[in-house]
mmCIF file of C-alpha atoms and ligand atoms in Angstrom:
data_model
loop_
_atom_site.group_PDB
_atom_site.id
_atom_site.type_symbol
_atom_site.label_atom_id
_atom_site.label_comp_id
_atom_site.label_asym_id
_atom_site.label_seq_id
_atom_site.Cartn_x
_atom_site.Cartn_y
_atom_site.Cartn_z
ATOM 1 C CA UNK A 858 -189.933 -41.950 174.731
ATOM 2 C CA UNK A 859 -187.086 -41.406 172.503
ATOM 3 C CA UNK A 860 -187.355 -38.933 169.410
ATOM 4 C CA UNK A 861 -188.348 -41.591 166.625
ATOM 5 C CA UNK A 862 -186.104 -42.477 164.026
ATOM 6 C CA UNK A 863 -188.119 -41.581 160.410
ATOM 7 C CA UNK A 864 -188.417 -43.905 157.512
ATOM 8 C CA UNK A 865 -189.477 -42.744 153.809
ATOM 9 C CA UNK A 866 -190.606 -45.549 151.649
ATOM 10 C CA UNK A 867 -192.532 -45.138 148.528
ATOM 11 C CA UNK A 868 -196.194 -44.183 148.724
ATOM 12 C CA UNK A 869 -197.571 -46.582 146.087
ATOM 13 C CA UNK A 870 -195.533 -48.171 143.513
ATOM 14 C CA UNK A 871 -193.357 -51.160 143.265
ATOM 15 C CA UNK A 872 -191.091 -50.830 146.076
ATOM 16 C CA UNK A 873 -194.209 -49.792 148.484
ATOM 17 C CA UNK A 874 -195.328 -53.520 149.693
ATOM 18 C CA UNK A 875 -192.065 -55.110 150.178
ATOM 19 C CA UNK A 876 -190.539 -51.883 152.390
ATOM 20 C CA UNK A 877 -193.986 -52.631 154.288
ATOM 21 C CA UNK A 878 -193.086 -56.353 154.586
ATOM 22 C CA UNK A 879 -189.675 -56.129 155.946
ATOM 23 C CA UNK A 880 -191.296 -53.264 158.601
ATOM 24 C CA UNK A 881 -193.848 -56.461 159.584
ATOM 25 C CA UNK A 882 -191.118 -59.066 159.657
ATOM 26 C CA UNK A 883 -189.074 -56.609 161.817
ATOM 27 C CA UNK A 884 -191.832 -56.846 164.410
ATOM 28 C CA UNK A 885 -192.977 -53.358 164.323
ATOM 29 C CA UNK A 886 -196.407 -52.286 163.696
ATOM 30 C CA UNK A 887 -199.062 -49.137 162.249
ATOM 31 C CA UNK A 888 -201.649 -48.179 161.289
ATOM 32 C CA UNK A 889 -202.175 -46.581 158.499
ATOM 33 C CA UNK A 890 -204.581 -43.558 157.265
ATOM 34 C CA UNK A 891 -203.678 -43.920 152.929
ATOM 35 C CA UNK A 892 -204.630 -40.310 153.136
ATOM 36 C CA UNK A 893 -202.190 -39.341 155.445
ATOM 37 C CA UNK A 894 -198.641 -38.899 154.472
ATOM 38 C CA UNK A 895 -196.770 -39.778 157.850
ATOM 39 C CA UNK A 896 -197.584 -42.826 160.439
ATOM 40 C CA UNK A 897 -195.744 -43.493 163.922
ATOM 41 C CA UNK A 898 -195.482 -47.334 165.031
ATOM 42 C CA UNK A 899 -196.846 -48.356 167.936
ATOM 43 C CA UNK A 900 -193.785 -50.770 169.402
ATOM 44 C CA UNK A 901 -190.543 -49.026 167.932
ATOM 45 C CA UNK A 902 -189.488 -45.870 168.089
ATOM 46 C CA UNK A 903 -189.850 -45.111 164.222
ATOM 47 C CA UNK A 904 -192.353 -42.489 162.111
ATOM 48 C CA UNK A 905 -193.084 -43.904 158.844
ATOM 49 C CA UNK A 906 -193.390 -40.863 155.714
ATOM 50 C CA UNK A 907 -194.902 -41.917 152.672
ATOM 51 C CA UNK A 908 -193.278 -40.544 149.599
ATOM 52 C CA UNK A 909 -192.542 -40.434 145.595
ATOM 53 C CA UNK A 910 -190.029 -42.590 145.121
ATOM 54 C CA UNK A 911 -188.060 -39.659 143.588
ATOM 55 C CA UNK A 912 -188.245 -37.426 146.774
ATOM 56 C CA UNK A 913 -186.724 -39.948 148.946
ATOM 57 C CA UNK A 914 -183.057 -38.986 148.324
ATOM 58 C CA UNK A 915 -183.471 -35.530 148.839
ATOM 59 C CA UNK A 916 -185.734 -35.870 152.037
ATOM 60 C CA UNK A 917 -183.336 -37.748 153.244
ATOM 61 C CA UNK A 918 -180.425 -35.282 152.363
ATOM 62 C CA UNK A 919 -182.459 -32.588 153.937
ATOM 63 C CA UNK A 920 -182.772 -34.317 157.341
ATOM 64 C CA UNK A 921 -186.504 -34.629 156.467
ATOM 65 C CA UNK A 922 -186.389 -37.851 157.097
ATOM 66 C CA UNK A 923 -183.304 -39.945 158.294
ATOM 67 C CA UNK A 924 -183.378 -42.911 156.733
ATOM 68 C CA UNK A 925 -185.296 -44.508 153.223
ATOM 69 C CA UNK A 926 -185.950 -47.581 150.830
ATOM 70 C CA UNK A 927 -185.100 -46.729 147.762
ATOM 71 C CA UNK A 928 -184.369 -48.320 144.357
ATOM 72 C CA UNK A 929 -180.652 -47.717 143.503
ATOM 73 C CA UNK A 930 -181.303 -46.426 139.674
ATOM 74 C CA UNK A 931 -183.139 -43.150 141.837
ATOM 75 C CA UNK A 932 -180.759 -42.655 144.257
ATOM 76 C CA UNK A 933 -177.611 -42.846 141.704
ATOM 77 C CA UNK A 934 -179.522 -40.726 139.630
ATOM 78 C CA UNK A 935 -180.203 -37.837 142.182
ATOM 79 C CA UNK A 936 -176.419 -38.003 143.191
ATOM 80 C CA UNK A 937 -177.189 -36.845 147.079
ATOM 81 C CA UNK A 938 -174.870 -37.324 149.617
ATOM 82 C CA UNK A 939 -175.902 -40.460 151.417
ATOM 83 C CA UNK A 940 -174.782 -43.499 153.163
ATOM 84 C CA UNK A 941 -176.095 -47.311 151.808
ATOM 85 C CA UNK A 942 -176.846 -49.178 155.066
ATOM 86 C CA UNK A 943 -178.001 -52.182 153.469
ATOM 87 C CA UNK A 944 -178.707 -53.772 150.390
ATOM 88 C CA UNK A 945 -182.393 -55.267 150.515
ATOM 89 C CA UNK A 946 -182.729 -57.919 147.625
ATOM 90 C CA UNK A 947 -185.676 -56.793 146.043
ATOM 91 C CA UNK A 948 -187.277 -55.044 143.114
ATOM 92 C CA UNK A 949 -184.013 -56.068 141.005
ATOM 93 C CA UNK A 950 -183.720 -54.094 137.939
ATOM 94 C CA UNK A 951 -181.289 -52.538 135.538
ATOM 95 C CA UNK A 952 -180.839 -49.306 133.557
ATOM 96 C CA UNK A 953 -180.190 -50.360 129.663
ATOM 97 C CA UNK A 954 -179.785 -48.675 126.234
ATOM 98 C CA UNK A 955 -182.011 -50.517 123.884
ATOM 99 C CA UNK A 956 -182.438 -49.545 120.204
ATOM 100 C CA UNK A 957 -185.188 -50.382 117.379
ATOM 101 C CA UNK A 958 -185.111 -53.814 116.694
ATOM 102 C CA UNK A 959 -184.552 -53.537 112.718
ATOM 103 C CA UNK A 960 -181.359 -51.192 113.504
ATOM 104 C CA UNK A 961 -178.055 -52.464 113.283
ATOM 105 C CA UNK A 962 -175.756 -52.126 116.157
ATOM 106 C CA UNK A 963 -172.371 -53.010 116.549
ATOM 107 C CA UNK A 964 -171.220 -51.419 120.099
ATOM 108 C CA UNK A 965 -172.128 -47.917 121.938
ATOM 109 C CA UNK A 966 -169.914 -46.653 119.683
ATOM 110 C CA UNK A 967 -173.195 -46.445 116.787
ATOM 111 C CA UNK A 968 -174.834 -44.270 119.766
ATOM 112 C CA UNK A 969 -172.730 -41.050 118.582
ATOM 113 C CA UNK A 970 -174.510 -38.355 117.449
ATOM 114 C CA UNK A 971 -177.593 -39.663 117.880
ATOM 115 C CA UNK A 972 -180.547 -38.768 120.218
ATOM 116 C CA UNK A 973 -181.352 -40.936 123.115
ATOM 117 C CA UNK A 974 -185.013 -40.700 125.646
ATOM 118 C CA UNK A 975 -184.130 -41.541 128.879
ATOM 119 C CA UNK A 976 -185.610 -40.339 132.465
ATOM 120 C CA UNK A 977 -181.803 -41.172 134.216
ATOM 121 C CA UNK A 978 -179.884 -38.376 132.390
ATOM 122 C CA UNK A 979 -177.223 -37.973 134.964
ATOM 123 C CA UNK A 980 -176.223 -41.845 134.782
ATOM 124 C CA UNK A 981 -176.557 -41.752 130.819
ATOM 125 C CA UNK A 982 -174.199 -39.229 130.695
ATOM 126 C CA UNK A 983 -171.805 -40.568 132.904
ATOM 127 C CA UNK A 984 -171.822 -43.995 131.218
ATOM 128 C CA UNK A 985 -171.341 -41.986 127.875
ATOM 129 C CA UNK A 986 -168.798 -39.895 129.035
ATOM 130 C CA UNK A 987 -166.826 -43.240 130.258
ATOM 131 C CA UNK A 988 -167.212 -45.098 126.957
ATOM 132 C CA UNK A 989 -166.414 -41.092 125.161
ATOM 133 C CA UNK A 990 -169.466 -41.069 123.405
ATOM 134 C CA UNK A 991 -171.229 -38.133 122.755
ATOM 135 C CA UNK A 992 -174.912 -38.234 121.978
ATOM 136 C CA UNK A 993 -177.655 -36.515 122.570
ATOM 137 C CA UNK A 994 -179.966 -36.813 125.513
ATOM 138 C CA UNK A 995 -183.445 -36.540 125.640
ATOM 139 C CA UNK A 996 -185.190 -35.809 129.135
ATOM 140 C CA UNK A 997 -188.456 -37.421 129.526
ATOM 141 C CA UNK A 998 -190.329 -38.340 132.399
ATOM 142 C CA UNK A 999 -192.550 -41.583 131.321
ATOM 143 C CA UNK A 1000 -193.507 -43.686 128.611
ATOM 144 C CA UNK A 1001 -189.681 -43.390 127.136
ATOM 145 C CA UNK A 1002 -190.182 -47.008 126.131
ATOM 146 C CA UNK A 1003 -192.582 -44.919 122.982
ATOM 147 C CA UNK A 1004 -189.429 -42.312 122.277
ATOM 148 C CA UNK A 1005 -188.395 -44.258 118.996
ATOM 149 C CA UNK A 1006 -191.848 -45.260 117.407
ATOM 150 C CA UNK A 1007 -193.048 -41.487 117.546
ATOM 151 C CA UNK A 1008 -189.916 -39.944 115.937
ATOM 152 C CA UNK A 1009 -188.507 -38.627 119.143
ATOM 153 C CA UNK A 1010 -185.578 -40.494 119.647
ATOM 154 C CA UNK A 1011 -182.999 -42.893 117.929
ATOM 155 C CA UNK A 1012 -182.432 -45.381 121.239
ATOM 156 C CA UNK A 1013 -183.960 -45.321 124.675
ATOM 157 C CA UNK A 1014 -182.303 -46.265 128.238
ATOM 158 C CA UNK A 1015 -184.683 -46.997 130.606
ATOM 159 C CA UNK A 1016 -185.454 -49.686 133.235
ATOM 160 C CA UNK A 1017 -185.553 -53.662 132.226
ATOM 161 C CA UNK A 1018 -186.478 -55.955 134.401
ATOM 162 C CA UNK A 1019 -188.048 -59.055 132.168
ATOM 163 C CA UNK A 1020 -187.499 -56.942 129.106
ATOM 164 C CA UNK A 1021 -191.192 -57.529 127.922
ATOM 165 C CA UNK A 1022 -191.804 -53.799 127.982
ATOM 166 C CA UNK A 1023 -188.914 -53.436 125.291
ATOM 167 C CA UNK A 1024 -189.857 -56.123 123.112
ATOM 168 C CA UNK A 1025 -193.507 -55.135 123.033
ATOM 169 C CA UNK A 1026 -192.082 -51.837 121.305
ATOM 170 C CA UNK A 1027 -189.998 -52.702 119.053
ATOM 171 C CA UNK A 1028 -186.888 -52.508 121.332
ATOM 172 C CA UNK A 1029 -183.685 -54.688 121.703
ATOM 173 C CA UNK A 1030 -182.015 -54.203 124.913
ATOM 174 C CA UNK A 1031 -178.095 -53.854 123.709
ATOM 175 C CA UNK A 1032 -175.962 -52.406 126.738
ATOM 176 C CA UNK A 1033 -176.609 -52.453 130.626
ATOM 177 C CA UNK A 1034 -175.676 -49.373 132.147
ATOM 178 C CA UNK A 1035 -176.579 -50.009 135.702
ATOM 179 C CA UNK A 1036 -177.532 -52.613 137.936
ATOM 180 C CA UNK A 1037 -180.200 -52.096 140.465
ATOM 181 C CA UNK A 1038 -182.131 -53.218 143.656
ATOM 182 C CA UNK A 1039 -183.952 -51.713 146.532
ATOM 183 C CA UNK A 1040 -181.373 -49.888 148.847
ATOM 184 C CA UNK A 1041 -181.904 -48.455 152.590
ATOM 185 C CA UNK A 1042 -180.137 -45.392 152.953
ATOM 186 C CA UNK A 1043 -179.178 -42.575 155.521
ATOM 187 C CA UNK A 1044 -178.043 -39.407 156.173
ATOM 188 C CA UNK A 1045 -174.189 -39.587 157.051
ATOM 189 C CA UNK A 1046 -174.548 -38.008 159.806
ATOM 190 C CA UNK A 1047 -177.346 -39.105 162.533
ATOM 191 C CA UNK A 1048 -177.512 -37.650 165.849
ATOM 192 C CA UNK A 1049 -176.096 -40.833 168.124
ATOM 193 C CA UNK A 1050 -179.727 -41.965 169.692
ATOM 194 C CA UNK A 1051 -180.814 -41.846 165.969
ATOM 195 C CA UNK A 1052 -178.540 -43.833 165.043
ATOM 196 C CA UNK A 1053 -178.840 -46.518 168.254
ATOM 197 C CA UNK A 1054 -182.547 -46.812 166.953
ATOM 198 C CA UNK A 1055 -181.017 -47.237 163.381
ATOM 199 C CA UNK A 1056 -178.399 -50.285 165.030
ATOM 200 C CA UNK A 1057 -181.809 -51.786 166.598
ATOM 201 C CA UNK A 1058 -183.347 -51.871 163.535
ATOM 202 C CA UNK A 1059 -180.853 -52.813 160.947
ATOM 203 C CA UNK A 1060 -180.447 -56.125 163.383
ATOM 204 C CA UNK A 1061 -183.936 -56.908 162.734
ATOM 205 C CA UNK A 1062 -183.766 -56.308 158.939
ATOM 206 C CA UNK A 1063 -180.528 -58.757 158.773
ATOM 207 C CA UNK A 1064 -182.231 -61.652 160.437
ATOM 208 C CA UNK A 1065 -185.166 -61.199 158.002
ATOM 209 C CA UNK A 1066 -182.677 -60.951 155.233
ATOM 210 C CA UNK A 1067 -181.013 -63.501 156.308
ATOM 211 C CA UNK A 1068 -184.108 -65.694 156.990
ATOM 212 C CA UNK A 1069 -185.204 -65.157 153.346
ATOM 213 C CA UNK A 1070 -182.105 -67.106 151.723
ATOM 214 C CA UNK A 1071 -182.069 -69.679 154.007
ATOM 215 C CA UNK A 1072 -184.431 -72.902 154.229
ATOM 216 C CA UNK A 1073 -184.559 -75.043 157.773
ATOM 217 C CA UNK A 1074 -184.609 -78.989 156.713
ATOM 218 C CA UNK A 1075 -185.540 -82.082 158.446
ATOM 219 C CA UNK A 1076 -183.918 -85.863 157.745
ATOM 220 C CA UNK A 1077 -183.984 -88.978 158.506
ATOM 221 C CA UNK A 1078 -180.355 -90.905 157.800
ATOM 222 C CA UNK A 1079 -179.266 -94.379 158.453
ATOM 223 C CA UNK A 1080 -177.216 -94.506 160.906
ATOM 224 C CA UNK A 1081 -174.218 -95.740 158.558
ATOM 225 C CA UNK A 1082 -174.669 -92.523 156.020
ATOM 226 C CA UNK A 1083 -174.240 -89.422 158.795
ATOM 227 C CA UNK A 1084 -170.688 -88.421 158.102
ATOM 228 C CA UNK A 1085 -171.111 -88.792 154.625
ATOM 229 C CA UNK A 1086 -174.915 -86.870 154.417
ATOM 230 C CA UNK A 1087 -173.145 -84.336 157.297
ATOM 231 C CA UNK A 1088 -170.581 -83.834 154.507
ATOM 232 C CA UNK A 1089 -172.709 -82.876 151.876
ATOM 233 C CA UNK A 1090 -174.519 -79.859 154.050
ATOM 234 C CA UNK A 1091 -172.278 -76.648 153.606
ATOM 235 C CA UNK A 1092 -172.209 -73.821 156.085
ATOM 236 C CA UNK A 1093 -173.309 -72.939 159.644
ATOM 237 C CA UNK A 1094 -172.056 -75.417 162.640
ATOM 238 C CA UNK A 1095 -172.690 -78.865 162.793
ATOM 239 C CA UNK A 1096 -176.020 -80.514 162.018
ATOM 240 C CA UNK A 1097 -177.895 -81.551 164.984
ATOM 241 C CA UNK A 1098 -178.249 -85.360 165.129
ATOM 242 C CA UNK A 1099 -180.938 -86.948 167.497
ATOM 243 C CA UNK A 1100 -181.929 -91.042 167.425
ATOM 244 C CA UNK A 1101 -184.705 -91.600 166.055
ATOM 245 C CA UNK A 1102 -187.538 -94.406 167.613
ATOM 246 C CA UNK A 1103 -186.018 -96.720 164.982
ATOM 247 C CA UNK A 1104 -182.744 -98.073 165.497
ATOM 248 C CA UNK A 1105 -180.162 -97.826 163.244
ATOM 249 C CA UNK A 1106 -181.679 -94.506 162.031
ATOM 250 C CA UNK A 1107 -181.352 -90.759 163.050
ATOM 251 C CA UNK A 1108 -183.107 -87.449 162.315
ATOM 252 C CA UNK A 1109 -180.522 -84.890 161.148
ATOM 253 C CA UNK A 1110 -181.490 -81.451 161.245
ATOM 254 C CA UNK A 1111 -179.839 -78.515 159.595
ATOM 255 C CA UNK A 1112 -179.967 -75.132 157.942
ATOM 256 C CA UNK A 1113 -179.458 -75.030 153.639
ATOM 257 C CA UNK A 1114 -178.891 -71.942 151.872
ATOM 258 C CA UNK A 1115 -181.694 -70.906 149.119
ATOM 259 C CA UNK A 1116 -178.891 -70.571 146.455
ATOM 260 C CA UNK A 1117 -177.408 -73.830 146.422
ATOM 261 C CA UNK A 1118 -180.143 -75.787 147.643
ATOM 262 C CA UNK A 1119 -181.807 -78.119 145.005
ATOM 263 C CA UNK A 1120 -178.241 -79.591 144.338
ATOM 264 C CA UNK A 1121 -177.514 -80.375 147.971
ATOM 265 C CA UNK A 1122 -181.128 -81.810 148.308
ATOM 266 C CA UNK A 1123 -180.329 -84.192 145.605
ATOM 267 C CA UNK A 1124 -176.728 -85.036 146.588
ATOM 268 C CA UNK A 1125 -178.588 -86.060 149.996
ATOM 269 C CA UNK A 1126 -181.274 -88.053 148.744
ATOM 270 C CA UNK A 1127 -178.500 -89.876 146.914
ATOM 271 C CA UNK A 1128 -176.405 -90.325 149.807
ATOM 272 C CA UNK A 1129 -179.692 -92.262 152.100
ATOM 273 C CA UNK A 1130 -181.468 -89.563 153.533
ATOM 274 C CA UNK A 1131 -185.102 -89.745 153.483
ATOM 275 C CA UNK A 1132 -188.266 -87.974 154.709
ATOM 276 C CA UNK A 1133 -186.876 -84.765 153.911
ATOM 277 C CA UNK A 1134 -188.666 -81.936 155.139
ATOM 278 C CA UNK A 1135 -187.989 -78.368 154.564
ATOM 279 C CA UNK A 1136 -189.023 -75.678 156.360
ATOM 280 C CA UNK A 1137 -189.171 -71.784 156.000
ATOM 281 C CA UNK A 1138 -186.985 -69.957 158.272
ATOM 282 C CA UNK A 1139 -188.793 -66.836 160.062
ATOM 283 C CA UNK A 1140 -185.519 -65.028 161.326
ATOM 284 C CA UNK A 1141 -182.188 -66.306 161.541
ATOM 285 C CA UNK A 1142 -180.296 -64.567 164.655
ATOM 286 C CA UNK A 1143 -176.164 -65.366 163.904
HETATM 287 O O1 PRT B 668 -195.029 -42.732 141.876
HETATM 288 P P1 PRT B 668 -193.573 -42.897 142.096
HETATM 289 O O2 PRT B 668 -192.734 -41.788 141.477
HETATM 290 O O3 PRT B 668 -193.263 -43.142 143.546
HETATM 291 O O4 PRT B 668 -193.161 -44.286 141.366
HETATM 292 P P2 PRT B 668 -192.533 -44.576 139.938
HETATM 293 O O5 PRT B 668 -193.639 -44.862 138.989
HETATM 294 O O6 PRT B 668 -191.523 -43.549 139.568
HETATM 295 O O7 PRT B 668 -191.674 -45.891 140.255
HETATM 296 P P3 PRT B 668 -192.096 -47.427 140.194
HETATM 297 O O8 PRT B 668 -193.013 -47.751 141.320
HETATM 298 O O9 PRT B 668 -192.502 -47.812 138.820
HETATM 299 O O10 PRT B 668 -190.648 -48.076 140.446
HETATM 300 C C1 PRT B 668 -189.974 -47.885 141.639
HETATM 301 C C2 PRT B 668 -188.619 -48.580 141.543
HETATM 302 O O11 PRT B 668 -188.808 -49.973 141.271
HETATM 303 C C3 PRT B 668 -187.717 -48.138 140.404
HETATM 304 O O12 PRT B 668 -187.010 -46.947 140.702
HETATM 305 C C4 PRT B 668 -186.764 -49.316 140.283
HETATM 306 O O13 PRT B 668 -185.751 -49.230 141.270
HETATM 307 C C5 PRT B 668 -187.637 -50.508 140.652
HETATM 308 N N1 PRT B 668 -188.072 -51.332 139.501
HETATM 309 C C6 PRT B 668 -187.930 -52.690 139.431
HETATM 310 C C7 PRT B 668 -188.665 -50.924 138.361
HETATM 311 C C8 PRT B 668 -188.885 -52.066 137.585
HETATM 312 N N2 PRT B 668 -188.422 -53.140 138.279
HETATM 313 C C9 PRT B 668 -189.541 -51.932 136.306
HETATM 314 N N3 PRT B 668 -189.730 -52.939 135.625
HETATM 315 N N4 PRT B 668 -189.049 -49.702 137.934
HETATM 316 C C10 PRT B 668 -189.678 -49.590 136.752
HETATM 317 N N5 PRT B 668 -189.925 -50.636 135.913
HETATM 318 C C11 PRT B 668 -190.650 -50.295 134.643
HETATM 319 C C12 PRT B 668 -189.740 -49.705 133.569
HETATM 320 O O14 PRT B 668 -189.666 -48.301 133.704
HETATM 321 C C13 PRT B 668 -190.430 -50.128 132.288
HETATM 322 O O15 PRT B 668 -191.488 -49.255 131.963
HETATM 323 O O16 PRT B 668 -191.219 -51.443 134.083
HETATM 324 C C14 PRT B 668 -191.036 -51.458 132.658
HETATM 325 C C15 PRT B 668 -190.057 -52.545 132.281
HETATM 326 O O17 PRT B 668 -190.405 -53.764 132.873
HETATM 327 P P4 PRT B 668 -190.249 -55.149 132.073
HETATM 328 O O18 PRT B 668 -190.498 -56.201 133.077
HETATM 329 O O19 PRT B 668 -191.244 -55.125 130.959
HETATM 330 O O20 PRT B 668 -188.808 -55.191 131.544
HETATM 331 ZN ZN1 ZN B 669 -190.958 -42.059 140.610
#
């Protein structure tokens, strides 16, 4: 049996049960003991550790582990050494600077001088030191969202993703700093069967990837529409076109990407096709 490959994703949070769900829809299976902090699959050659989100970086920089899902806010922040392998589409989320709602602001500029909560020092300081701010930051670890109400701060940055946290405080989101999703990362420099496991693996992520943005659909066309209705479907090869029982009509099948899909649907309805049926796509294999 080869030595496995080791993942850290986050214990419990809100990256934990879609890093689970892409190890599922890449076929591998565990079991898990919640009280344990490390689990080997049973049909891959990969150890699973469970972890703070925060320690993942490091862990991985220290060989602990070799590879890790992690939000891209965290790993910017730590500043270790790693490689991005993949970008996974999930848990998007940005780093802003948000200020009292009754304050007046007229660009980062106002920020100078002033004192600012934030648990993401490192890329504050950064994005000040771009824009040649200087202001004062405030290190805290949670509940930053509080830092003006209670006198401790003039402006926060801290993670948005609908913004209702902000609002709810009194907050008005005024610069994005960041831009964030879930990230798999590794250590630059895996031993070469580590990193043929790694290969094995990232091939299942990108069909599931894949899969997710892309829907399979089902029509039937008149005969006398095809080219046109063929026309109208972007991407991948050529629709497959079978007969159906009927004559003069045939069942066109074809794969639509999740992006751009309600507008093709429409243009094809428009152009005669009918019966459309659309169905998820499991794994796409290019
Ligand atoms: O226990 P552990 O240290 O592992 O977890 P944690 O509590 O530090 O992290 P967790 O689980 O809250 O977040 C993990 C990762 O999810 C973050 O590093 C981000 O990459 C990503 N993510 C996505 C978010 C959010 N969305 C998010 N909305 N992380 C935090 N928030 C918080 C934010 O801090 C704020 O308090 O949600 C609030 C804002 O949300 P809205 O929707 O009100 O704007
Ligand atoms: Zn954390």
């Amino acid at each position: 049996m080869d030595t496995p490959l080791s993942l850290a994703i986050q214990k419990s949070g809100r990256l934990s049960e879609r890093s689970l769900a892409f190890i599922e829809a890449c076929g591998i299976s565990f079991s898990r003991n919640k009280t344990r902090l490390k689990s080997t699959a049973h049909n891959f050659p990969l150890e699973i550790l469970f972890l703070r989100d925060d320690d993942i970086p490091k862990y991985v920089a220290d060989g602990v582990a070799d590879i890790g899902i992690v939000g891209e806010n965290v790993f910017a922040e730590k500043g270790e050494a790693l490689t991005i392998v993949e970008r996974m589409g999930f848990s998007k989320c940005r780093l802003s600077l948000a200020v009292p709602q009754n304050v007046s602001y007229h660009g980062v500029g106002d920020l100078a001088g002033k004192k600012i909560a934030t648990s993401y020092p490192n890329l504050l300081s950064q994005y000040l030191s771009r824009q040649g701010v200087q202001a004062e930051i405030h290190e805290i670890s949670g509940s930053v969202e509080i830092a003006p109400s209670i006198g401790l701060a003039d402006a926060v940055c801290d993670i948005v993703s609908s913004g209702s946290t902000l609002l709810s405080n009194g907050l008005r989101e005024v610069e994005t700093i960041f831009r964030s999703e879930a990230i798999l990362v590794s250590t630059p420099d895996l031993p070469a069967a580590k990193q043929e496991i790694l290969d094995r693996l990232l091939f299942r992520i990108r069909a599931a990837l894949r899969a997710e943005s892309y829907k399979y659909v089902v029509m039937n066309v008149p005969n006398a529409a095809i080219e046109n209705v063929v026309s109208l479907i972007p991407g991948m090869k050529s629709p497959t076109v079978t007969p159906l029982a009927e004559t003069g009509w045939s069942s066109l099948h074809s794969v639509l990407q999740e992006d751009d899909f309600w507008e093709v649907i429409e243009k094809l309805r428009a152009a005669g096709a009918q019966g459309i049926l659309v169905i998820p796509v499991e794994k796409m294999i290019l």
